[in-house]
Amino acid sequence: MLRFLTALLIGLCGLSYGQLQVRVDGPGYFRFFSKGKVFYAKSANLVVVDGKIGLASGETLAPGLQADQFSNLTIELDGEVSVAGQTVGRIVLASFESELDVSSGLASSAARPRLGSPGEGAFGVIRCVSTSQKPVQAHAPKPVAKKTNLAAPPIKERARTTIRLHDLSAIDKETITLGDVGEISAEPAVMKTLQSLELGQTPPLNVDRIVDRTRIMVRLKSVGIDLAHVDLLGPERAKVTRKGQKVGYDQFVQAGREGAKAKGYMDLEPTNPGPDMNAPIGKLELVTESVNVSSEGLSVLIGTYVDGKRFNSRTIKCRSTAVNLRLGTVVTVTVKRNSLTVQSKGKIVKFDQATGQATVQIIDTGALLTGK
């Protein structure tokens, strides 16, 4: 009953208190407290009743914020609340894993929320929609005396700043700036400031980082940019990666063949097609670090070095395309020395398919000869 009377009094004469219409632009929710329970809302008409900021129905902001009057009640994007120019506190927002049904204005939830400040990516910012200081009454328009030659010169409207964010930005330096993630159109006096405005650290190679609109707006405000004259376009969440250089799979294959050839392994072809590699910017070198032979073929380990430092590696599995000679196969052995050529029959007693190296026992003499 008390809540109803409070709302009725404010509805009839309480506009002298004033009201400020606000909403959360982002995933967060306002928190209100009443009779031991917490309620949540996406938007609200804030008033000052009995020295506290809350709703006309009696719920107060949680945590509570004191105000002696409504005069010049303002709320910043980051939730800082001021009355008549004096800061009285900061609003705390709540976020949930799943959205709440706040279609009726207020909602309660048994789930435990995560609490945080406006301006952080997981909560959003607070926007003031409208302010009412006193009742607005309709009156008949008063006649306006016609004046001549007293027209003031037109006021030049301040040029707008437009920022269009890229969906994906690849950066090859340590710090992300606004100029890296978007195209900026602004007055020359502010263009340099916006281009170099820092938004955070560039992520490691092959790791994505998200820069959302909330962070950008908070940073703009921190350097004195009037957000009322800014158009922020593009995706809500811009993705940033560290710029690298592509190392193609065919480059690893070529390096593997050359490295295996240097160790005596010939006629190789890869058996495990793989993806390309994204390596840091710098002088690239592919080094054959090892060649291992098994019954399945060869495994060539290729190290990736950038500016002399090992970054990563890739293993290339290969097989020989040379003919496979079975043990016991009778072959003709040709031995050449200067101008002398001798041919004999022999049996294969050992054969390495990877290198093409064979050991043959001569049938007539029993001698063992090794060669390709």
mmCIF file of C-alpha atoms in Angstrom:
data_model
loop_
_atom_site.group_PDB
_atom_site.id
_atom_site.type_symbol
_atom_site.label_atom_id
_atom_site.label_comp_id
_atom_site.label_asym_id
_atom_site.label_seq_id
_atom_site.Cartn_x
_atom_site.Cartn_y
_atom_site.Cartn_z
ATOM 1 C CA MET A 1 0.000 0.000 0.000
ATOM 2 C CA LEU A 2 2.873 2.354 0.885
ATOM 3 C CA ARG A 3 4.530 1.681 -2.467
ATOM 4 C CA PHE A 4 1.268 2.448 -4.281
ATOM 5 C CA LEU A 5 0.812 5.739 -2.400
ATOM 6 C CA THR A 6 4.426 6.727 -3.119
ATOM 7 C CA ALA A 7 3.967 6.063 -6.812
ATOM 8 C CA LEU A 8 0.640 7.916 -6.815
ATOM 9 C CA LEU A 9 2.099 10.978 -5.091
ATOM 10 C CA ILE A 10 5.031 11.131 -7.495
ATOM 11 C CA GLY A 11 2.665 10.665 -10.412
ATOM 12 C CA LEU A 12 0.491 13.569 -9.244
ATOM 13 C CA CYS A 13 2.954 16.033 -7.825
ATOM 14 C CA GLY A 14 6.253 14.223 -7.641
ATOM 15 C CA LEU A 15 7.580 15.548 -10.941
ATOM 16 C CA SER A 16 8.991 18.278 -8.757
ATOM 17 C CA TYR A 17 11.411 15.544 -7.766
ATOM 18 C CA GLY A 18 12.281 15.062 -11.450
ATOM 19 C CA GLN A 19 13.090 11.847 -13.232
ATOM 20 C CA LEU A 20 15.922 10.596 -15.424
ATOM 21 C CA GLN A 21 15.215 7.897 -18.010
ATOM 22 C CA VAL A 22 18.244 5.576 -18.411
ATOM 23 C CA ARG A 23 19.007 2.265 -20.086
ATOM 24 C CA VAL A 24 21.875 -0.223 -20.241
ATOM 25 C CA ASP A 25 23.461 -0.392 -23.684
ATOM 26 C CA GLY A 26 25.006 -3.856 -23.490
ATOM 27 C CA PRO A 27 24.498 -7.191 -21.701
ATOM 28 C CA GLY A 28 24.302 -5.801 -18.143
ATOM 29 C CA TYR A 29 21.299 -5.076 -15.888
ATOM 30 C CA PHE A 30 20.505 -2.405 -13.298
ATOM 31 C CA ARG A 31 20.149 -3.730 -9.723
ATOM 32 C CA PHE A 32 17.374 -2.513 -7.406
ATOM 33 C CA PHE A 33 16.728 -3.486 -3.784
ATOM 34 C CA SER A 34 13.413 -3.743 -1.964
ATOM 35 C CA LYS A 35 12.330 -5.663 1.151
ATOM 36 C CA GLY A 36 15.369 -7.920 1.179
ATOM 37 C CA LYS A 37 15.175 -8.859 -2.516
ATOM 38 C CA VAL A 38 17.185 -7.764 -5.551
ATOM 39 C CA PHE A 39 15.460 -6.967 -8.826
ATOM 40 C CA TYR A 40 16.963 -6.399 -12.260
ATOM 41 C CA ALA A 41 16.020 -4.113 -15.153
ATOM 42 C CA LYS A 42 17.365 -3.011 -18.547
ATOM 43 C CA SER A 43 15.874 0.487 -18.337
ATOM 44 C CA ALA A 44 14.434 2.671 -15.614
ATOM 45 C CA ASN A 45 13.045 6.091 -14.749
ATOM 46 C CA LEU A 46 15.201 7.179 -11.817
ATOM 47 C CA VAL A 47 13.871 9.549 -9.170
ATOM 48 C CA VAL A 48 15.058 10.837 -5.804
ATOM 49 C CA VAL A 49 12.803 9.890 -2.901
ATOM 50 C CA ASP A 50 13.674 10.280 0.783
ATOM 51 C CA GLY A 51 17.284 11.047 -0.077
ATOM 52 C CA LYS A 52 17.854 7.919 -2.192
ATOM 53 C CA ILE A 53 18.041 7.325 -5.952
ATOM 54 C CA GLY A 54 15.649 4.652 -7.154
ATOM 55 C CA LEU A 55 12.243 4.034 -8.697
ATOM 56 C CA ALA A 56 8.931 5.718 -8.031
ATOM 57 C CA SER A 57 7.568 2.348 -6.860
ATOM 58 C CA GLY A 58 10.015 2.323 -3.938
ATOM 59 C CA GLU A 59 12.938 0.183 -5.112
ATOM 60 C CA THR A 60 16.366 1.798 -4.634
ATOM 61 C CA LEU A 61 19.585 1.314 -6.559
ATOM 62 C CA ALA A 62 21.865 -1.383 -5.193
ATOM 63 C CA PRO A 63 24.274 -0.429 -3.790
ATOM 64 C CA GLY A 64 22.384 2.595 -2.488
ATOM 65 C CA LEU A 65 23.250 6.106 -3.659
ATOM 66 C CA GLN A 66 22.291 9.120 -1.540
ATOM 67 C CA ALA A 67 21.018 12.395 -3.042
ATOM 68 C CA ASP A 68 19.446 15.376 -1.288
ATOM 69 C CA GLN A 69 17.825 16.629 -4.485
ATOM 70 C CA PHE A 70 17.221 15.727 -8.079
ATOM 71 C CA SER A 71 18.674 18.946 -9.480
ATOM 72 C CA ASN A 72 21.078 18.225 -12.352
ATOM 73 C CA LEU A 73 21.205 14.467 -11.752
ATOM 74 C CA THR A 74 23.644 13.065 -14.345
ATOM 75 C CA ILE A 75 24.998 9.589 -15.030
ATOM 76 C CA GLU A 76 28.094 8.994 -17.157
ATOM 77 C CA LEU A 77 28.699 6.082 -19.522
ATOM 78 C CA ASP A 78 30.890 4.414 -16.891
ATOM 79 C CA GLY A 79 28.133 4.696 -14.249
ATOM 80 C CA GLU A 80 29.466 7.678 -12.286
ATOM 81 C CA VAL A 81 26.509 9.530 -10.708
ATOM 82 C CA SER A 82 26.579 13.265 -9.938
ATOM 83 C CA VAL A 83 24.004 15.571 -8.379
ATOM 84 C CA ALA A 84 24.397 19.311 -8.892
ATOM 85 C CA GLY A 85 27.968 18.718 -9.996
ATOM 86 C CA GLN A 86 28.962 16.596 -6.981
ATOM 87 C CA THR A 87 29.835 12.908 -7.435
ATOM 88 C CA VAL A 88 27.710 10.710 -5.169
ATOM 89 C CA GLY A 89 28.860 7.243 -6.294
ATOM 90 C CA ARG A 90 28.908 4.761 -9.130
ATOM 91 C CA ILE A 91 26.303 2.311 -10.395
ATOM 92 C CA VAL A 92 27.136 -1.410 -10.328
ATOM 93 C CA LEU A 93 25.696 -3.642 -13.059
ATOM 94 C CA ALA A 94 24.964 -7.381 -13.098
ATOM 95 C CA SER A 95 25.391 -9.858 -15.945
ATOM 96 C CA PHE A 96 24.032 -13.394 -16.368
ATOM 97 C CA GLU A 97 24.967 -16.331 -18.583
ATOM 98 C CA SER A 98 21.474 -16.252 -20.090
ATOM 99 C CA GLU A 99 19.178 -13.271 -20.624
ATOM 100 C CA LEU A 100 16.469 -12.335 -18.128
ATOM 101 C CA ASP A 101 12.872 -11.632 -19.079
ATOM 102 C CA VAL A 102 12.521 -7.958 -18.169
ATOM 103 C CA SER A 103 9.576 -7.240 -20.460
ATOM 104 C CA SER A 104 7.493 -6.211 -17.453
ATOM 105 C CA GLY A 105 10.173 -3.800 -16.225
ATOM 106 C CA LEU A 106 11.654 -5.639 -13.233
ATOM 107 C CA ALA A 107 12.708 -9.264 -12.891
ATOM 108 C CA SER A 108 14.203 -11.426 -10.180
ATOM 109 C CA SER A 109 16.571 -14.356 -10.668
ATOM 110 C CA ALA A 110 17.796 -17.264 -8.567
ATOM 111 C CA ALA A 111 21.005 -17.399 -10.625
ATOM 112 C CA ARG A 112 24.075 -15.767 -9.118
ATOM 113 C CA PRO A 113 25.115 -12.821 -11.336
ATOM 114 C CA ARG A 114 28.565 -11.476 -12.048
ATOM 115 C CA LEU A 115 28.946 -7.874 -10.861
ATOM 116 C CA GLY A 116 31.007 -5.182 -12.534
ATOM 117 C CA SER A 117 31.271 -1.563 -13.555
ATOM 118 C CA PRO A 118 29.777 0.009 -16.675
ATOM 119 C CA GLY A 119 32.382 0.529 -19.360
ATOM 120 C CA GLU A 120 33.681 -3.034 -19.112
ATOM 121 C CA GLY A 121 32.977 -5.251 -22.115
ATOM 122 C CA ALA A 122 30.900 -7.809 -20.214
ATOM 123 C CA PHE A 123 28.459 -5.223 -18.811
ATOM 124 C CA GLY A 124 27.939 -2.395 -21.316
ATOM 125 C CA VAL A 125 27.478 1.322 -20.705
ATOM 126 C CA ILE A 126 24.678 3.472 -19.279
ATOM 127 C CA ARG A 127 22.897 5.879 -21.571
ATOM 128 C CA CYS A 128 20.629 8.716 -20.468
ATOM 129 C CA VAL A 129 17.551 8.853 -22.683
ATOM 130 C CA SER A 130 15.726 11.904 -21.319
ATOM 131 C CA THR A 131 15.403 14.122 -18.255
ATOM 132 C CA SER A 132 12.330 15.763 -16.745
ATOM 133 C CA GLN A 133 12.790 18.419 -14.056
ATOM 134 C CA LYS A 134 9.152 19.539 -13.687
ATOM 135 C CA PRO A 135 5.693 18.968 -15.170
ATOM 136 C CA VAL A 136 5.191 20.186 -18.715
ATOM 137 C CA GLN A 137 1.843 21.951 -19.191
ATOM 138 C CA ALA A 138 0.235 22.939 -22.463
ATOM 139 C CA HIS A 139 -0.372 26.648 -22.930
ATOM 140 C CA ALA A 140 -1.689 28.695 -25.820
ATOM 141 C CA PRO A 141 1.200 30.014 -27.837
ATOM 142 C CA LYS A 142 2.040 33.642 -27.123
ATOM 143 C CA PRO A 143 2.148 35.983 -30.065
ATOM 144 C CA VAL A 144 5.649 36.775 -31.154
ATOM 145 C CA ALA A 145 6.369 40.317 -32.203
ATOM 146 C CA LYS A 146 7.778 40.479 -35.672
ATOM 147 C CA LYS A 147 11.307 41.773 -35.731
ATOM 148 C CA THR A 148 13.207 42.933 -38.716
ATOM 149 C CA ASN A 149 16.929 43.030 -39.419
ATOM 150 C CA LEU A 150 17.652 41.345 -36.085
ATOM 151 C CA ALA A 151 18.115 37.771 -37.301
ATOM 152 C CA ALA A 152 21.217 36.191 -35.777
ATOM 153 C CA PRO A 153 23.702 34.617 -38.186
ATOM 154 C CA PRO A 154 23.305 30.829 -38.489
ATOM 155 C CA ILE A 155 25.422 28.832 -36.055
ATOM 156 C CA LYS A 156 27.793 26.440 -37.779
ATOM 157 C CA GLU A 157 27.090 22.912 -36.553
ATOM 158 C CA ARG A 158 30.101 21.090 -35.178
ATOM 159 C CA ALA A 159 31.541 18.590 -37.665
ATOM 160 C CA ARG A 160 30.755 14.984 -36.785
ATOM 161 C CA THR A 161 33.398 12.348 -36.241
ATOM 162 C CA THR A 162 32.823 9.031 -38.009
ATOM 163 C CA ILE A 163 34.644 5.851 -37.041
ATOM 164 C CA ARG A 164 34.008 2.730 -39.117
ATOM 165 C CA LEU A 165 35.452 -0.403 -37.478
ATOM 166 C CA HIS A 166 36.981 -3.250 -39.487
ATOM 167 C CA ASP A 167 35.741 -6.795 -38.891
ATOM 168 C CA LEU A 168 39.353 -8.038 -38.683
ATOM 169 C CA SER A 169 42.617 -6.114 -38.293
ATOM 170 C CA ALA A 170 46.113 -7.655 -38.542
ATOM 171 C CA ILE A 171 48.724 -5.611 -36.644
ATOM 172 C CA ASP A 172 52.513 -6.018 -36.662
ATOM 173 C CA LYS A 173 53.282 -3.810 -33.624
ATOM 174 C CA GLU A 174 52.863 -4.201 -29.874
ATOM 175 C CA THR A 175 50.038 -1.708 -29.204
ATOM 176 C CA ILE A 176 46.570 -1.508 -30.779
ATOM 177 C CA THR A 177 45.462 1.989 -31.771
ATOM 178 C CA LEU A 178 42.110 3.247 -33.009
ATOM 179 C CA GLY A 179 43.693 3.971 -36.385
ATOM 180 C CA ASP A 180 44.637 0.275 -36.666
ATOM 181 C CA VAL A 181 41.084 -1.037 -36.234
ATOM 182 C CA GLY A 182 38.991 1.482 -38.144
ATOM 183 C CA GLU A 183 38.729 4.231 -40.702
ATOM 184 C CA ILE A 184 38.369 7.679 -39.105
ATOM 185 C CA SER A 185 36.835 10.832 -40.535
ATOM 186 C CA ALA A 186 37.246 13.850 -38.255
ATOM 187 C CA GLU A 187 38.378 17.448 -38.052
ATOM 188 C CA PRO A 188 42.151 17.792 -38.550
ATOM 189 C CA ALA A 189 42.506 19.042 -34.982
ATOM 190 C CA VAL A 190 41.286 15.724 -33.525
ATOM 191 C CA MET A 191 42.316 13.286 -36.273
ATOM 192 C CA LYS A 192 45.864 12.834 -34.934
ATOM 193 C CA THR A 193 44.580 12.174 -31.410
ATOM 194 C CA LEU A 194 42.097 9.567 -32.613
ATOM 195 C CA GLN A 195 44.569 7.823 -34.918
ATOM 196 C CA SER A 196 47.025 7.247 -32.048
ATOM 197 C CA LEU A 197 44.443 6.508 -29.323
ATOM 198 C CA GLU A 198 45.624 3.294 -27.617
ATOM 199 C CA LEU A 199 43.131 0.450 -27.099
ATOM 200 C CA GLY A 200 45.362 -2.227 -25.547
ATOM 201 C CA GLN A 201 48.132 -4.690 -26.293
ATOM 202 C CA THR A 202 48.347 -6.672 -29.531
ATOM 203 C CA PRO A 203 47.736 -10.400 -28.843
ATOM 204 C CA PRO A 204 50.389 -13.080 -29.460
ATOM 205 C CA LEU A 205 50.634 -14.642 -32.908
ATOM 206 C CA ASN A 206 47.689 -16.908 -33.836
ATOM 207 C CA VAL A 207 45.592 -15.562 -30.930
ATOM 208 C CA ASP A 208 42.576 -13.269 -31.475
ATOM 209 C CA ARG A 209 41.658 -10.308 -29.299
ATOM 210 C CA ILE A 210 38.272 -8.555 -29.267
ATOM 211 C CA VAL A 211 37.958 -4.772 -29.079
ATOM 212 C CA ASP A 212 34.307 -3.887 -28.466
ATOM 213 C CA ARG A 213 32.460 -0.613 -28.916
ATOM 214 C CA THR A 214 32.144 -0.071 -25.171
ATOM 215 C CA ARG A 215 35.916 0.051 -24.708
ATOM 216 C CA ILE A 216 36.295 2.412 -27.657
ATOM 217 C CA MET A 217 33.647 4.815 -26.313
ATOM 218 C CA VAL A 218 35.232 4.852 -22.854
ATOM 219 C CA ARG A 219 38.641 5.615 -24.394
ATOM 220 C CA LEU A 220 37.151 8.374 -26.571
ATOM 221 C CA LYS A 221 35.607 9.994 -23.535
ATOM 222 C CA SER A 222 38.877 9.747 -21.605
ATOM 223 C CA VAL A 223 40.566 12.086 -24.103
ATOM 224 C CA GLY A 224 37.712 14.601 -24.084
ATOM 225 C CA ILE A 225 35.797 13.524 -27.191
ATOM 226 C CA ASP A 226 32.102 14.503 -27.096
ATOM 227 C CA LEU A 227 30.312 11.225 -27.843
ATOM 228 C CA ALA A 228 27.218 13.116 -28.966
ATOM 229 C CA HIS A 229 29.137 14.078 -32.098
ATOM 230 C CA VAL A 230 30.576 10.620 -32.842
ATOM 231 C CA ASP A 231 29.145 8.017 -35.214
ATOM 232 C CA LEU A 232 30.662 4.623 -34.391
ATOM 233 C CA LEU A 233 29.888 2.204 -37.219
ATOM 234 C CA GLY A 234 30.782 -1.379 -38.090
ATOM 235 C CA PRO A 235 30.765 -4.536 -35.950
ATOM 236 C CA GLU A 236 29.948 -4.488 -32.235
ATOM 237 C CA ARG A 237 33.090 -6.562 -31.581
ATOM 238 C CA ALA A 238 36.125 -5.952 -33.804
ATOM 239 C CA LYS A 239 38.659 -8.785 -34.013
ATOM 240 C CA VAL A 240 42.404 -8.065 -33.811
ATOM 241 C CA THR A 241 45.248 -10.467 -34.655
ATOM 242 C CA ARG A 242 49.020 -10.147 -34.863
ATOM 243 C CA LYS A 243 50.257 -9.923 -38.444
ATOM 244 C CA GLY A 244 52.481 -12.794 -39.598
ATOM 245 C CA GLN A 245 53.952 -14.347 -42.730
ATOM 246 C CA LYS A 246 52.604 -17.437 -44.442
ATOM 247 C CA VAL A 247 54.861 -20.489 -44.685
ATOM 248 C CA GLY A 248 53.266 -22.800 -47.245
ATOM 249 C CA TYR A 249 53.177 -26.567 -46.921
ATOM 250 C CA ASP A 250 55.027 -26.866 -50.239
ATOM 251 C CA GLN A 251 57.905 -24.892 -48.693
ATOM 252 C CA PHE A 252 58.223 -27.503 -45.939
ATOM 253 C CA VAL A 253 58.136 -30.319 -48.515
ATOM 254 C CA GLN A 254 60.908 -28.728 -50.568
ATOM 255 C CA ALA A 255 63.032 -28.148 -47.455
ATOM 256 C CA GLY A 256 62.417 -31.759 -46.375
ATOM 257 C CA ARG A 257 63.488 -33.173 -49.742
ATOM 258 C CA GLU A 258 66.662 -31.105 -49.789
ATOM 259 C CA GLY A 259 67.520 -32.023 -46.214
ATOM 260 C CA ALA A 260 66.902 -35.742 -46.820
ATOM 261 C CA LYS A 261 68.901 -35.634 -50.051
ATOM 262 C CA ALA A 262 71.876 -34.176 -48.190
ATOM 263 C CA LYS A 263 71.786 -37.260 -45.956
ATOM 264 C CA GLY A 264 71.606 -39.690 -48.882
ATOM 265 C CA TYR A 265 67.847 -40.186 -49.170
ATOM 266 C CA MET A 266 66.578 -39.818 -52.743
ATOM 267 C CA ASP A 267 63.365 -39.835 -54.776
ATOM 268 C CA LEU A 268 61.043 -38.849 -51.901
ATOM 269 C CA GLU A 269 57.435 -37.741 -52.005
ATOM 270 C CA PRO A 270 55.304 -36.562 -49.032
ATOM 271 C CA THR A 271 52.581 -38.819 -47.640
ATOM 272 C CA ASN A 272 50.924 -36.435 -45.113
ATOM 273 C CA PRO A 273 49.580 -33.238 -46.721
ATOM 274 C CA GLY A 274 49.259 -30.589 -44.029
ATOM 275 C CA PRO A 275 48.229 -26.958 -43.426
ATOM 276 C CA ASP A 276 50.286 -23.847 -43.954
ATOM 277 C CA MET A 277 51.966 -22.142 -40.989
ATOM 278 C CA ASN A 278 51.645 -18.525 -39.819
ATOM 279 C CA ALA A 279 55.046 -17.336 -38.607
ATOM 280 C CA PRO A 280 56.206 -13.973 -37.217
ATOM 281 C CA ILE A 281 57.399 -11.242 -39.540
ATOM 282 C CA GLY A 282 61.159 -11.452 -40.188
ATOM 283 C CA LYS A 283 63.856 -13.338 -42.095
ATOM 284 C CA LEU A 284 62.582 -16.907 -42.552
ATOM 285 C CA GLU A 285 64.760 -20.012 -42.662
ATOM 286 C CA LEU A 286 63.648 -23.666 -42.825
ATOM 287 C CA VAL A 287 66.213 -26.062 -41.354
ATOM 288 C CA THR A 288 66.209 -29.887 -41.557
ATOM 289 C CA GLU A 289 66.821 -30.884 -37.945
ATOM 290 C CA SER A 290 66.511 -34.664 -38.207
ATOM 291 C CA VAL A 291 65.686 -37.537 -40.575
ATOM 292 C CA ASN A 292 64.256 -40.716 -39.046
ATOM 293 C CA VAL A 293 63.705 -43.988 -40.938
ATOM 294 C CA SER A 294 61.069 -46.556 -40.027
ATOM 295 C CA SER A 295 59.155 -49.353 -41.712
ATOM 296 C CA GLU A 296 56.577 -46.743 -42.764
ATOM 297 C CA GLY A 297 59.110 -44.487 -44.484
ATOM 298 C CA LEU A 298 60.950 -41.318 -43.536
ATOM 299 C CA SER A 299 60.044 -38.569 -41.079
ATOM 300 C CA VAL A 300 61.823 -35.283 -41.718
ATOM 301 C CA LEU A 301 61.677 -32.676 -38.925
ATOM 302 C CA ILE A 302 61.810 -29.120 -40.312
ATOM 303 C CA GLY A 303 62.534 -26.280 -37.891
ATOM 304 C CA THR A 304 61.084 -22.814 -38.610
ATOM 305 C CA TYR A 305 63.512 -20.018 -37.719
ATOM 306 C CA VAL A 306 62.702 -16.290 -37.869
ATOM 307 C CA ASP A 307 65.577 -13.814 -37.512
ATOM 308 C CA GLY A 308 67.727 -16.683 -36.229
ATOM 309 C CA LYS A 309 65.262 -17.756 -33.482
ATOM 310 C CA ARG A 310 63.403 -21.055 -33.588
ATOM 311 C CA PHE A 311 59.657 -20.393 -33.740
ATOM 312 C CA ASN A 312 58.080 -23.772 -34.484
ATOM 313 C CA SER A 313 58.565 -26.986 -36.465
ATOM 314 C CA ARG A 314 56.762 -29.238 -38.905
ATOM 315 C CA THR A 315 57.270 -32.980 -39.554
ATOM 316 C CA ILE A 316 57.088 -34.141 -43.170
ATOM 317 C CA LYS A 317 56.529 -37.852 -43.722
ATOM 318 C CA CYS A 318 57.851 -39.222 -47.014
ATOM 319 C CA ARG A 319 58.277 -42.419 -48.960
ATOM 320 C CA SER A 320 60.723 -43.300 -51.709
ATOM 321 C CA THR A 321 59.509 -43.588 -55.289
ATOM 322 C CA ALA A 322 62.454 -45.858 -56.179
ATOM 323 C CA VAL A 323 61.760 -49.488 -57.185
ATOM 324 C CA ASN A 324 61.336 -51.875 -54.256
ATOM 325 C CA LEU A 325 63.685 -54.854 -54.602
ATOM 326 C CA ARG A 326 62.700 -57.913 -52.590
ATOM 327 C CA LEU A 327 65.238 -60.078 -50.820
ATOM 328 C CA GLY A 328 66.387 -63.012 -53.008
ATOM 329 C CA THR A 329 65.585 -61.239 -56.252
ATOM 330 C CA VAL A 330 68.196 -62.071 -58.939
ATOM 331 C CA VAL A 331 69.613 -58.949 -60.532
ATOM 332 C CA THR A 332 72.375 -58.017 -62.909
ATOM 333 C CA VAL A 333 75.198 -56.169 -61.210
ATOM 334 C CA THR A 334 77.240 -53.810 -63.383
ATOM 335 C CA VAL A 335 80.628 -52.731 -62.060
ATOM 336 C CA LYS A 336 82.445 -49.955 -63.890
ATOM 337 C CA ARG A 337 86.037 -48.876 -63.356
ATOM 338 C CA ASN A 338 87.568 -46.482 -65.849
ATOM 339 C CA SER A 339 86.900 -48.024 -69.241
ATOM 340 C CA LEU A 340 86.334 -51.532 -67.844
ATOM 341 C CA THR A 341 82.765 -52.783 -67.371
ATOM 342 C CA VAL A 342 81.967 -56.154 -65.734
ATOM 343 C CA GLN A 343 78.472 -57.622 -65.344
ATOM 344 C CA SER A 344 77.553 -60.450 -62.992
ATOM 345 C CA LYS A 345 74.436 -62.120 -61.632
ATOM 346 C CA GLY A 346 73.635 -61.712 -57.966
ATOM 347 C CA LYS A 347 70.903 -61.997 -55.356
ATOM 348 C CA ILE A 348 69.522 -59.138 -53.211
ATOM 349 C CA VAL A 349 70.403 -59.750 -49.576
ATOM 350 C CA LYS A 350 69.641 -56.244 -48.264
ATOM 351 C CA PHE A 351 67.738 -53.275 -49.662
ATOM 352 C CA ASP A 352 66.927 -49.844 -48.199
ATOM 353 C CA GLN A 353 63.964 -48.401 -50.079
ATOM 354 C CA ALA A 354 64.412 -44.971 -48.548
ATOM 355 C CA THR A 355 67.913 -44.547 -49.943
ATOM 356 C CA GLY A 356 67.779 -46.982 -52.867
ATOM 357 C CA GLN A 357 70.914 -48.679 -51.449
ATOM 358 C CA ALA A 358 71.190 -52.429 -52.183
ATOM 359 C CA THR A 359 73.570 -55.173 -51.051
ATOM 360 C CA VAL A 360 73.997 -57.997 -53.597
ATOM 361 C CA GLN A 361 75.768 -61.340 -53.224
ATOM 362 C CA ILE A 362 77.453 -62.400 -56.488
ATOM 363 C CA ILE A 363 76.304 -65.929 -57.401
ATOM 364 C CA ASP A 364 79.606 -67.101 -58.924
ATOM 365 C CA THR A 365 82.004 -65.784 -56.284
ATOM 366 C CA GLY A 366 79.878 -65.150 -53.202
ATOM 367 C CA ALA A 367 81.264 -61.606 -52.959
ATOM 368 C CA LEU A 368 79.073 -58.883 -51.416
ATOM 369 C CA LEU A 369 78.718 -55.631 -53.302
ATOM 370 C CA THR A 370 76.798 -52.559 -52.093
ATOM 371 C CA GLY A 371 75.573 -49.733 -54.281
ATOM 372 C CA LYS A 372 72.604 -48.139 -56.002
#
